[in-house]
Amino acid sequence: MYDFSLPTFLTSLVGSGVTAWLVVKGLSGHVADRWLARYKNDLDREFEGYRDSLEQKRKRIEAELGHRTYVTRTQFDTEFNAVKDIFAALGKLRLSFNGLRPFVDWTPQDETEKLKVISLRLNHFRERFNVLVDAAESVYPFVPESIYAQLEICMKAGLVELRHIEQAGVEALSPRGYADGAKQHEEFTAAYFTAARLVREHFHQLSQI
């Protein structure tokens, strides 16, 4: 007769259950470890890519900041208004310069009438030239040296043109006079556009604090 022992049965049942639980736990732990390892690798790669992206942005920002100049609002406004006033005068002088001895011109044949034309043009130019000189001198401390150097070239070309026309008289409007005027005009124009480019670059680099 089969001898049934309840304690033995319970002990066997518990032992089997513990064994099964340990097996399941071991398998699930192994699967979890593999999943965590794969997840960690994916996370590491994603983090590495994110860190590289941040590093590139940091270097780009540092490069941009390295070329910027920080100024107060008062300093920015002072420089801006100084340059604006100068270019207002410089632009008017440029227009007058274009009309002094233009490439295509008409002048009377009579020398007396021709002198009147020269005198009118020269007086107009001289007035605007003096306005530019006064404006440039009054704001000199607030204008960057590189920009002011180009303004000086413009003023020098204008002064040479004045002196040459005053000395040449009616010959200022002769073929030789026009050729001479073209030299001053070319020098003035080149410095004018260089100054304008430097102004744009200068204010592009400024940041207000």
N, CA and C of each residue as an Amber inpcrd file, in Angstrom:
protein
   627
   0.8490000  -1.1880000   0.0000000   0.0000000   0.0000000   0.0000000
   0.8870000   1.2410000   0.0000000   0.4740000   2.1330000  -0.8540000
   1.2840000   3.3650000  -0.9870000   1.1100000   4.2020000   0.2500000
   2.2640000   4.5540000   0.8270000   2.2610000   5.3050000   2.0680000
   2.3520000   6.8020000   1.7340000   1.2720000   7.5320000   1.9530000
   1.2400000   8.9660000   1.6540000   1.6170000   9.7430000   2.9080000
   2.6210000  10.6210000   2.6970000   3.0730000  11.4370000   3.8280000
   2.8740000  12.8930000   3.4650000   2.0070000  13.5360000   4.2030000
   1.7020000  14.9450000   3.9190000   2.9230000  15.8340000   4.0900000
   3.6880000  15.6840000   5.1340000   4.8860000  16.5470000   5.2640000
   5.8580000  16.3850000   4.1040000   5.9960000  15.0890000   3.7060000
   6.9290000  14.8340000   2.5900000   6.4200000  15.4750000   1.3160000
   5.1010000  15.3630000   1.1030000   4.4780000  15.9440000  -0.0900000
   4.6450000  17.4640000  -0.1130000   4.4110000  18.0750000   1.0180000
   4.5260000  19.5330000   1.0780000   5.9640000  19.9710000   0.8670000
   6.8800000  19.2170000   1.4430000   8.2970000  19.5520000   1.2680000
   8.7000000  19.4380000  -0.1840000   8.2150000  18.3710000  -0.8610000
   8.5330000  18.1720000  -2.2760000   7.9360000  19.2710000  -3.1280000
   6.6830000  19.6280000  -2.7600000   5.9970000  20.6700000  -3.5360000
   6.7070000  22.0050000  -3.4070000   7.0700000  22.3100000  -2.1600000
   7.7820000  23.5720000  -1.9470000   9.1210000  23.5700000  -2.6530000
   9.8290000  22.4430000  -2.5850000  11.1330000  22.3620000  -3.2500000
  11.0230000  22.5360000  -4.7450000   9.9780000  21.9260000  -5.3310000
   9.7820000  22.0660000  -6.7840000   9.4580000  23.5050000  -7.1550000
   8.6090000  24.1050000  -6.2790000   8.2430000  25.4950000  -6.5550000
   9.4230000  26.4330000  -6.4670000  10.2500000  26.2130000  -5.4580000
  11.4370000  27.0570000  -5.3100000  12.3660000  26.8720000  -6.4850000
  12.4970000  25.6290000  -6.9050000  13.3870000  25.3430000  -8.0460000
  12.8780000  26.0390000  -9.3140000  11.5510000  25.9000000  -9.5080000
  10.9650000  26.5370000 -10.7000000  11.1160000  28.0500000 -10.6360000
  10.8870000  28.5760000  -9.4410000  11.0040000  30.0280000  -9.2780000
  12.4140000  30.5110000  -9.5410000  13.3790000  29.7270000  -9.0630000
  14.7820000  30.0790000  -9.2870000  15.1380000  30.0060000 -10.7640000
  14.5910000  29.0040000 -11.4500000  14.8510000  28.8670000 -12.8930000
  14.2760000  30.0540000 -13.6560000  13.0000000  30.3470000 -13.3210000
  12.3510000  31.4810000 -14.0040000  13.0780000  32.7720000 -13.7020000
  13.4480000  32.9310000 -12.4310000  14.1610000  34.1500000 -12.0550000
  15.4850000  34.2490000 -12.7900000  16.1800000  33.1250000 -12.8890000
  17.4660000  33.1410000 -13.5850000  17.3120000  33.5010000 -15.0470000
  16.2760000  32.9110000 -15.6900000  16.0540000  33.2010000 -17.1110000
  15.6350000  34.6570000 -17.3130000  14.6840000  35.0870000 -16.4640000
  14.2150000  36.4610000 -16.6160000  15.3290000  37.4480000 -16.3120000
  16.1610000  37.1200000 -15.3150000  17.2960000  37.9890000 -15.0020000
  18.2710000  38.0680000 -16.1540000  18.4970000  36.9500000 -16.8250000
  19.4170000  36.9280000 -17.9710000  18.8760000  37.7730000 -19.1220000
  17.5530000  37.6000000 -19.3840000  16.9290000  38.3910000 -20.4620000
  16.9590000  39.8780000 -20.1250000  16.6640000  40.1850000 -18.8530000
  16.6650000  41.5850000 -18.4360000  18.0560000  42.1970000 -18.5570000
  19.0720000  41.4360000 -18.1770000  20.4360000  41.9450000 -18.2830000
  20.8040000  42.2430000 -19.7290000  20.4120000  41.3110000 -20.6350000
  20.7050000  41.5320000 -22.0600000  19.9710000  42.7600000 -22.5820000
  18.7080000  42.9100000 -22.1650000  17.9190000  44.0670000 -22.6130000
  18.4900000  45.3710000 -22.0730000  18.8840000  45.3400000 -20.7970000
  19.4660000  46.5340000 -20.1910000  20.7940000  46.8910000 -20.8490000
  21.5800000  45.8720000 -21.1780000  22.8660000  46.1340000 -21.8310000
  22.6550000  46.7630000 -23.2060000  21.6780000  46.1940000 -23.9610000
  21.4010000  46.7530000 -25.2860000  20.8460000  48.1680000 -25.1790000
  19.9600000  48.3890000 -24.2090000  19.3920000  49.7190000 -23.9840000
  20.4640000  50.7200000 -23.5800000  21.3970000  50.2540000 -22.7300000
  22.4920000  51.1240000 -22.2940000  23.3840000  51.5070000 -23.4710000
  23.6540000  50.5430000 -24.3590000  24.4800000  50.8450000 -25.5360000
  23.7900000  51.8560000 -26.4420000  22.4890000  51.6720000 -26.6600000
  21.7380000  52.6290000 -27.4820000  21.7380000  54.0060000 -26.8350000
  21.5580000  54.0120000 -25.5150000  21.5360000  55.2750000 -24.7970000
  22.8970000  55.9710000 -24.8480000  23.9560000  55.1800000 -24.7290000
  25.3040000  55.7450000 -24.8070000  25.5680000  56.3550000 -26.1710000
  25.1350000  55.6580000 -27.2350000  25.3390000  56.1890000 -28.5890000
  24.5380000  57.4730000 -28.8040000  23.3060000  57.4910000 -28.3000000
  22.4720000  58.6840000 -28.4350000  23.0620000  59.8530000 -27.6470000
  23.5320000  59.5520000 -26.4530000  24.1300000  60.5930000 -25.6330000
  25.4070000  61.1290000 -26.2650000  26.1970000  60.2270000 -26.8580000
  27.4370000  60.6340000 -27.5100000  27.1530000  61.5680000 -28.6840000
  26.1110000  61.2220000 -29.4720000  25.7340000  62.0810000 -30.5860000
  25.2360000  63.4340000 -30.1170000  24.4740000  63.4410000 -29.0280000
  23.9590000  64.6890000 -28.4670000  25.1020000  65.5370000 -27.9360000
  26.0760000  64.9040000 -27.2970000  27.2250000  65.6380000 -26.7620000
  28.0630000  66.2340000 -27.8900000  28.2370000  65.4750000 -28.9840000
  28.9830000  66.0040000 -30.1340000  28.2630000  67.2160000 -30.7320000
  26.9300000  67.1170000 -30.7970000  26.1480000  68.2340000 -31.3340000
  26.2990000  69.4730000 -30.4620000  26.2460000  69.2840000 -29.1490000
  26.4240000  70.4120000 -28.2340000  27.8160000  71.0050000 -28.3420000
  28.8110000  70.1500000 -28.5180000  30.1840000  70.6290000 -28.6250000
  30.3730000  71.4730000 -29.8830000  29.7630000  71.0330000 -30.9930000
  29.8500000  71.8020000 -32.2290000  29.1710000  73.1560000 -32.0760000
  27.9970000  73.1640000 -31.4100000  27.3070000  74.4250000 -31.1840000
  28.1230000  75.3430000 -30.2880000  28.7520000  74.7510000 -29.2660000
  29.5600000  75.5530000 -28.3500000  30.7260000  76.2030000 -29.0880000
  31.3980000  75.4400000 -29.9460000  32.5340000  75.9770000 -30.6830000
  32.0860000  77.0710000 -31.6500000  30.9150000  76.8650000 -32.2790000
  30.4160000  77.8810000 -33.2140000  30.0620000  79.1720000 -32.4810000
  29.4250000  79.0360000 -31.3120000  29.0610000  80.2180000 -30.5290000
  30.3000000  80.9400000 -30.0330000  31.3150000  80.1720000 -29.5930000
  32.5610000  80.7860000 -29.1290000  33.2500000  81.5380000 -30.2670000
  33.2000000  80.9410000 -31.4620000  33.8230000  81.6060000 -32.6210000
  33.1050000  82.9110000 -32.9380000  31.7710000  82.8870000 -32.8460000
  31.0010000  84.1000000 -33.1210000  31.2380000  85.1480000 -32.0500000
  31.2390000  84.7160000 -30.7890000  31.4580000  85.6630000 -29.7060000
  32.8660000  86.2290000 -29.7210000  33.7990000  85.4350000 -30.2330000
  35.1830000  85.9010000 -30.2750000  35.3860000  87.0700000 -31.2110000
  34.4460000  87.2630000 -32.1520000  34.5530000  88.3690000 -33.1030000
  33.5840000  89.4930000 -32.7780000  32.9950000  89.4730000 -31.6080000
  32.0400000  90.4950000 -31.2470000  32.6150000  91.4200000 -30.1820000
  32.1150000  92.6330000 -30.1870000  32.5340000  93.6360000 -29.2060000
  31.3020000  94.0570000 -28.4170000  31.4240000  94.0310000 -27.1040000
  30.2940000  94.3750000 -26.2500000  30.4050000  95.8320000 -25.7990000
  29.3430000  96.5890000 -26.0520000  29.3230000  98.0110000 -25.7070000
  28.0120000  98.3270000 -25.0100000  28.0050000  99.4450000 -24.3050000
  26.7670000  99.9050000 -23.6700000  25.8520000 100.5220000 -24.7190000
  24.6020000 100.6850000 -24.3500000  23.6340000 101.3020000 -25.2680000
  24.0500000 102.7370000 -25.5970000  24.5770000 103.4330000 -24.6000000
  25.0090000 104.8170000 -24.8170000  26.1550000 104.8780000 -25.8260000
  27.1380000 103.9820000 -25.6700000  28.2640000 103.9730000 -26.5900000
  27.8280000 103.6060000 -27.9990000  26.9280000 102.6250000 -28.1040000
  26.4310000 102.2170000 -29.4210000  25.7260000 103.3870000 -30.1120000
  24.8360000 104.0470000 -29.3770000  24.0910000 105.1710000 -29.9580000
  25.0280000 106.3160000 -30.3510000  26.0570000 106.5520000 -29.5370000
  27.0000000 107.6360000 -29.8320000  27.7530000 107.3500000 -31.1250000
  28.2680000 106.1400000 -31.2580000  29.0050000 105.7740000 -32.4740000
  28.0840000 105.7890000 -33.6920000  26.8910000 105.2500000 -33.5240000
  25.9540000 105.1880000 -34.6510000  25.5950000 106.5860000 -35.1490000
  25.2680000 107.4690000 -34.2310000  24.8950000 108.8310000 -34.6240000
  26.0750000 109.5840000 -35.2340000  27.2840000 109.3310000 -34.7200000
  28.4720000 109.9910000 -35.2710000  28.6950000 109.5710000 -36.7220000
  28.6210000 108.2680000 -36.9630000  28.8270000 107.7620000 -38.3270000
  27.6900000 108.2060000 -39.2510000  26.4860000 108.2340000 -38.7250000
  25.3400000 108.6720000 -39.5370000  25.5020000 110.1240000 -39.9700000
  25.9310000 110.9820000 -39.0600000  26.1280000 112.3940000 -39.3980000
  27.2230000 112.5670000 -40.4510000  28.3050000 111.8050000 -40.2900000
  29.4000000 111.9120000 -41.2550000  28.9480000 111.4690000 -42.6400000
  28.2310000 110.3510000 -42.7110000  27.8260000 109.8530000 -44.0290000
  26.7320000 110.6940000 -44.6560000  25.9840000 111.4000000 -43.8460000
  25.0230000 112.3430000 -44.4130000  25.7720000 113.4470000 -45.1600000
  26.8410000 113.9580000 -44.5370000  27.6620000 115.0000000 -45.1780000
  28.4720000 114.4240000 -46.3330000  28.9930000 113.2090000 -46.1370000
  29.8240000 112.5920000 -47.1750000  29.0130000 112.2680000 -48.4170000
  27.7830000 111.8200000 -48.2240000  26.9310000 111.4990000 -49.3660000
  26.5940000 112.7300000 -50.1910000  26.3340000 113.8420000 -49.5300000
  26.0390000 115.0890000 -50.2570000  27.2640000 115.5850000 -51.0140000
  28.4400000 115.4290000 -50.3840000  29.6580000 115.8470000 -51.0750000
  29.9090000 114.9640000 -52.2980000  29.6150000 113.6960000 -52.1790000
  29.7970000 112.7730000 -53.3180000  28.9240000 113.1820000 -54.5040000
  27.6780000 113.5670000 -54.2310000  26.7930000 114.0200000 -55.3050000
  27.3470000 115.2790000 -55.9650000  27.8720000 116.2010000 -55.1420000
  28.4470000 117.4270000 -55.6870000  29.7120000 117.1230000 -56.4770000
  30.4960000 116.1550000 -55.9970000  31.7240000 115.7390000 -56.6860000
  31.3830000 115.2130000 -58.0780000  30.3000000 114.4510000 -58.1530000
  29.8970000 113.8930000 -59.4530000  29.5700000 114.9750000 -60.4720000
  29.1510000 116.1540000 -59.9760000  28.7670000 117.2270000 -60.8950000
  29.8520000 118.2350000 -61.1790000  31.0280000 118.1080000 -60.5490000
  32.1080000 119.0730000 -60.7790000  32.6550000 118.9860000 -62.1920000
  33.1930000 117.8340000 -62.5140000  33.7360000 117.6110000 -63.8660000
  33.2740000 116.2420000 -64.3470000  31.9670000 116.1220000 -64.6590000
  31.4120000 114.8250000 -65.0400000  31.9800000 114.3190000 -66.3610000
  31.8840000 113.0180000 -66.5400000  32.4200000 112.3920000 -67.7590000
  31.7090000 112.9320000 -68.9990000  30.4040000 113.0850000 -68.9070000
  29.6130000 113.6940000 -69.9830000  29.1580000 115.0610000 -69.4920000
  29.6250000 116.1240000 -70.1470000  29.3670000 117.4720000 -69.6480000
  29.0790000 118.4100000 -70.8110000  28.3970000 119.4710000 -70.4900000
  28.1780000 120.5360000 -71.4670000  28.5780000 121.8450000 -70.8110000
  29.4100000 122.6110000 -71.5070000  29.8500000 123.9220000 -71.0140000
  29.8100000 124.9190000 -72.1590000  29.5540000 126.1700000 -71.8450000
  29.5260000 127.2050000 -72.9010000  30.9160000 127.4060000 -73.5060000
  30.9530000 127.8630000 -74.7220000  32.2280000 128.1180000 -75.3930000
  32.8840000 129.4050000 -74.8920000  32.0780000 130.3670000 -74.5350000
  32.6170000 131.6330000 -74.0470000  33.3270000 131.4230000 -72.7130000
  34.5520000 131.9060000 -72.5950000  35.3590000 131.6590000 -71.4020000
  34.7620000 132.3260000 -70.1630000  34.1720000 133.5030000 -70.3450000
  33.5620000 134.1780000 -69.2050000  32.4020000 133.3620000 -68.6510000
  31.5720000 132.8480000 -69.5550000  30.4420000 132.0140000 -69.1250000
  30.9360000 130.6910000 -68.5380000  32.0260000 130.2130000 -69.1110000
  32.5750000 128.9590000 -68.5950000  33.0990000 129.1410000 -67.1770000
  33.7090000 130.3120000 -66.9210000  34.2040000 130.5880000 -65.5670000
  33.0490000 130.6800000 -64.5730000  31.9080000 131.2120000 -65.0250000
  30.7390000 131.2830000 -64.1520000  30.2520000 129.8750000 -63.7710000
  30.2630000 128.9940000 -64.7630000  29.8460000 127.5990000 -64.5030000
  30.7850000 126.9510000 -63.4980000  32.0890000 127.1400000 -63.7120000
  33.0790000 126.5660000 -62.8040000  32.9090000 127.1220000 -61.4030000
  32.6980000 128.4410000 -61.3120000  32.5650000 129.0870000 -60.0150000
  31.3440000 128.5750000 -59.2620000  30.2150000 128.4260000 -59.9610000
  29.0020000 127.9200000 -59.3150000  29.2060000 126.5020000 -58.7910000
  29.7890000 125.6620000 -59.6070000  30.0260000 124.2730000 -59.2060000
  31.0120000 124.2020000 -58.0390000  32.0400000 125.0170000 -58.1120000
  33.0730000 124.9850000 -57.0850000  32.5380000 125.4930000 -55.7440000
  31.7430000 126.5550000 -55.7910000  31.1630000 127.0740000 -54.5460000
  30.2410000 126.0530000 -53.8860000  29.4660000 125.3780000 -54.6920000
  28.5680000 124.3410000 -54.1780000  29.3660000 123.2060000 -53.5390000
  30.4210000 122.8200000 -54.2370000  31.2740000 121.7380000 -53.7260000
  31.9840000 122.1670000 -52.4490000  32.4940000 123.3950000 -52.4240000
  33.2380000 123.8830000 -51.2630000  32.3500000 123.9210000 -50.0130000
  31.1070000 124.3620000 -50.1820000  30.1830000 124.4030000 -49.0380000
  29.9900000 123.0110000 -48.4360000  29.7840000 122.0470000 -49.2790000
  29.5640000 120.6800000 -48.7850000  30.8490000 120.0630000 -48.2540000
  31.9570000 120.4490000 -48.8350000  33.2450000 119.9520000 -48.3440000
  33.4900000 120.4670000 -46.9280000  33.2170000 121.7360000 -46.6870000
  33.4270000 122.3120000 -45.3550000  32.5060000 121.6640000 -44.3130000
  31.2850000 121.3310000 -44.7220000  30.3560000 120.6550000 -43.8080000
  30.9100000 119.2910000 -43.4160000  31.4710000 118.5750000 -44.3860000
  32.0550000 117.2610000 -44.0990000  33.2390000 117.3750000 -43.1480000
  34.1070000 118.3190000 -43.4000000  35.2850000 118.4990000 -42.5410000
  34.8650000 118.8150000 -41.1120000  33.9070000 119.7200000 -40.9660000
  33.4310000 120.0710000 -39.6220000  32.8200000 118.8580000 -38.9160000
  32.0180000 118.0810000 -39.6520000  31.3700000 116.9070000 -39.0510000
  32.3950000 115.8620000 -38.6590000  33.3780000 115.6270000 -39.5380000
  34.3980000 114.6150000 -39.2630000  35.2520000 114.9830000 -38.0580000
  35.6080000 116.2450000 -37.9500000  36.4400000 116.6810000 -36.8390000
  35.6840000 116.6390000 -35.5130000  34.4000000 116.9420000 -35.5430000
  33.6220000 116.9980000 -34.3010000  33.3420000 115.6140000 -33.7220000
  33.3150000 114.6030000 -34.5730000  33.0020000 113.2550000 -34.0650000
  34.2130000 112.3290000 -34.1300000  35.3770000 112.8730000 -34.3790000
  36.5900000 112.0550000 -34.5290000  36.7910000 111.0540000 -33.3890000
  36.5930000 111.4350000 -32.1040000  36.8460000 110.4790000 -31.0150000
  35.8970000 109.2770000 -31.0090000  34.7730000 109.3790000 -31.7310000
  33.7590000 108.3320000 -31.6610000  33.7100000 107.4450000 -32.9010000
  34.6540000 107.6550000 -33.8140000  34.6730000 106.8880000 -35.0570000
  35.8980000 105.9660000 -35.0620000  35.7140000 104.6770000 -35.3650000
  36.8540000 103.7540000 -35.4230000  37.9270000 104.2590000 -36.3830000
  39.1900000 104.0040000 -36.0370000  40.3120000 104.5450000 -36.8240000
  40.2880000 104.0620000 -38.2670000  39.9250000 102.7960000 -38.4830000
  39.9180000 102.2610000 -39.8510000  38.9230000 102.9990000 -40.7290000
  37.7860000 103.3630000 -40.1530000  36.7730000 104.1070000 -40.9060000
  37.2240000 105.5450000 -41.1310000  37.7890000 106.1440000 -40.0910000
  38.2190000 107.5420000 -40.2120000  39.3520000 107.6810000 -41.2320000
  40.1750000 106.6570000 -41.3490000  41.2650000 106.7010000 -42.3370000
  40.7030000 106.8330000 -43.7510000  39.6020000 106.1500000 -44.0310000
  38.9700000 106.2570000 -45.3510000  38.3030000 107.6150000 -45.5370000
  37.7770000 108.1620000 -44.4550000  37.1920000 109.5060000 -44.5340000
  38.2650000 110.5330000 -44.8660000  39.4480000 110.3640000 -44.2940000
  40.5510000 111.2860000 -44.5910000  40.9560000 111.2160000 -46.0590000
  40.9080000 110.0190000 -46.6370000  41.2180000 109.8750000 -48.0680000
  40.1830000 110.6420000 -48.8950000  38.9160000 110.5320000 -48.4950000
  37.8570000 111.2660000 -49.1970000  38.0890000 112.7770000 -49.0950000
  38.4010000 113.2390000 -47.8950000  38.6120000 114.6730000 -47.7050000
  39.8500000 115.1580000 -48.4600000  40.8840000 114.3460000 -48.4980000
  42.0930000 114.7280000 -49.2290000  41.8110000 114.8360000 -50.7240000
  41.0780000 113.8550000 -51.2570000  40.7370000 113.8920000 -52.6800000
  39.8790000 115.1140000 -52.9930000  38.9530000 115.4390000 -52.0980000
  38.1240000 116.6160000 -52.3070000  38.9240000 117.8980000 -52.2700000
  39.8840000 117.9830000 -51.3410000  40.7110000 119.1850000 -51.2330000
  41.6050000 119.3550000 -52.4620000  42.1720000 118.2540000 -52.9390000
  43.0070000 118.3160000 -54.1520000  42.1830000 118.7880000 -55.3360000
  40.9630000 118.2730000 -55.4310000  40.0890000 118.6880000 -56.5340000
  39.7870000 120.1820000 -56.4550000  39.5250000 120.6850000 -55.2630000
  39.2870000 122.1120000 -55.0890000  40.4700000 122.9390000 -55.5610000
  41.6500000 122.5770000 -55.0860000  42.8590000 123.3490000 -55.4110000
  43.1750000 123.2970000 -56.9050000  43.0060000 122.1340000 -57.5100000
  43.3190000 122.0090000 -58.9410000  42.3760000 122.8540000 -59.7840000
  41.1050000 122.8650000 -59.4440000  40.1420000 123.6530000 -60.2210000
  40.3930000 125.1450000 -60.0150000  40.6810000 125.5370000 -58.7840000
  40.9670000 126.9470000 -58.5150000  42.1750000 127.4240000 -59.3110000
  43.1970000 126.5970000 -59.4210000  44.4190000 126.9710000 -60.1210000
  44.2670000 126.8850000 -61.6410000  43.4370000 125.9560000 -62.1100000
  43.3240000 125.7280000 -63.5560000  42.4140000 126.7420000 -64.2480000
  41.4300000 127.2880000 -63.5160000  40.5070000 128.2280000 -64.1620000
  39.6870000 127.5310000 -65.2250000  39.5880000 128.1690000 -66.4040000
  38.7840000 127.5710000 -67.4830000  39.3700000 126.2530000 -67.9680000
  40.6820000 126.0520000 -67.7720000  41.3190000 124.8030000 -68.2000000
  40.8420000 123.6050000 -67.3780000  40.1730000 123.8920000 -66.2750000
  39.6490000 122.7960000 -65.4580000  38.6090000 121.9840000 -66.2120000
  37.9640000 122.6450000 -67.2070000  36.9540000 121.9610000 -68.0030000
  37.4660000 121.6120000 -69.3930000  38.7620000 121.4990000 -69.5280000
  39.3720000 121.0470000 -70.7780000  39.5440000 119.5230000 -70.7090000
  39.8560000 118.8700000 -71.8300000  40.0750000 117.4140000 -71.7830000
  41.1180000 117.0030000 -70.7370000  42.1740000 117.7710000 -70.6320000
  43.1920000 117.4830000 -69.6270000  42.6390000 117.6830000 -68.2160000
  41.7970000 118.6990000 -68.0460000  41.1880000 118.9610000 -66.7420000
  40.2330000 117.8390000 -66.3290000  39.4630000 117.3510000 -67.2850000
  38.5480000 116.2450000 -66.9790000  39.3200000 114.9830000 -66.5750000
  40.4440000 114.7370000 -67.2480000  41.2690000 113.5730000 -66.9170000
  41.8400000 113.7060000 -65.5050000  42.2370000 114.9220000 -65.1690000
  42.7610000 115.1660000 -63.8150000  41.6570000 114.9660000 -62.7740000
  40.4620000 115.4780000 -63.0610000  39.3530000 115.3370000 -62.1300000
  38.9460000 113.8810000 -61.9330000  39.0800000 113.0810000 -62.9910000
  38.7040000 111.6660000 -62.9000000  39.5710000 110.9340000 -61.8700000
  40.8330000 111.3420000 -61.7320000  41.7280000 110.7010000 -60.7580000
  41.2300000 110.9530000 -59.3340000  40.9330000 112.2080000 -59.0390000
  40.4430000 112.5320000 -57.6980000  39.0890000 111.8600000 -57.4190000
  38.2460000 111.8630000 -58.4360000  36.9190000 111.2740000 -58.2740000
  37.0190000 109.7670000 -58.0100000  37.9020000 109.1020000 -58.7140000
  38.0800000 107.6600000 -58.5240000  38.6010000 107.3480000 -57.1230000
  39.5640000 108.1490000 -56.6670000  40.1220000 107.9450000 -55.3300000
  39.0570000 108.1890000 -54.2590000  38.2750000 109.2380000 -54.4400000
  37.2080000 109.5600000 -53.5010000  36.1760000 108.4330000 -53.4530000
  35.7380000 107.9720000 -54.6050000  34.7020000 106.9460000 -54.6800000
  35.1540000 105.6370000 -54.0430000  36.3990000 105.2390000 -54.3080000
  36.9170000 103.9910000 -53.7330000  36.9350000 104.0630000 -52.2080000
  37.3910000 105.1820000 -51.6610000  37.4310000 105.3480000 -50.2070000
  36.0230000 105.4190000 -49.6240000  35.1080000 106.0350000 -50.3530000
  33.7230000 106.1460000 -49.8950000  33.1080000 104.7650000 -49.6910000
  33.2370000 103.8860000 -50.6860000  32.6370000 102.5560000 -50.5880000
  33.3830000 101.6650000 -49.5850000  34.6840000 101.8740000 -49.4580000
  35.4310000 101.1330000 -48.4410000  34.9550000 101.5230000 -47.0430000
  34.7720000 102.8230000 -46.8310000  34.2770000 103.3050000 -45.5360000
  32.8890000 102.7440000 -45.2440000  32.0320000 102.7140000 -46.2480000
  30.6810000 102.1810000 -46.0610000  30.7300000 100.7030000 -45.6760000
  31.6100000  99.9460000 -46.3090000  31.7440000  98.5180000 -45.9800000
  32.2580000  98.3380000 -44.5540000  33.2290000  99.1250000 -44.1630000
  33.7810000  99.0310000 -42.8080000  32.7430000  99.3960000 -41.7550000
  31.8990000 100.3610000 -42.0670000  30.8360000 100.7480000 -41.1300000
  29.8750000  99.5790000 -40.9130000  29.4610000  98.9410000 -41.9920000
  28.5430000  97.8020000 -41.8640000  29.1760000  96.6790000 -41.0510000
  30.4410000  96.3790000 -41.3160000  31.1270000  95.3150000 -40.5820000
  31.2790000  95.6800000 -39.1070000  31.5860000  96.9400000 -38.8520000
  31.8020000  97.3800000 -37.4720000  30.5250000  97.2060000 -36.6390000
  29.4100000  97.6890000 -37.1340000  28.1780000  97.6050000 -36.3540000
  27.6150000  96.1910000 -36.3010000  27.9840000  95.3750000 -37.2790000
  27.5630000  93.9680000 -37.2320000  28.2510000  93.2300000 -36.0810000
  29.4450000  93.6760000 -35.7000000  30.2140000  93.0120000 -34.6440000
  29.8700000  93.5240000 -33.2530000  29.0890000  94.5850000 -33.1680000
  28.7700000  95.1490000 -31.8630000  27.5680000  94.4670000 -31.2380000
  27.6480000  94.2560000 -29.9400000  26.5160000  93.7300000 -29.1650000
  26.3130000  94.6200000 -27.9530000  25.0710000  94.9860000 -27.7120000
  24.7740000  95.8630000 -26.5760000  24.6580000  95.0410000 -25.2970000
  25.1360000  95.6120000 -24.1980000  25.0580000  94.9510000 -22.8920000
  24.1700000  95.7580000 -21.9490000
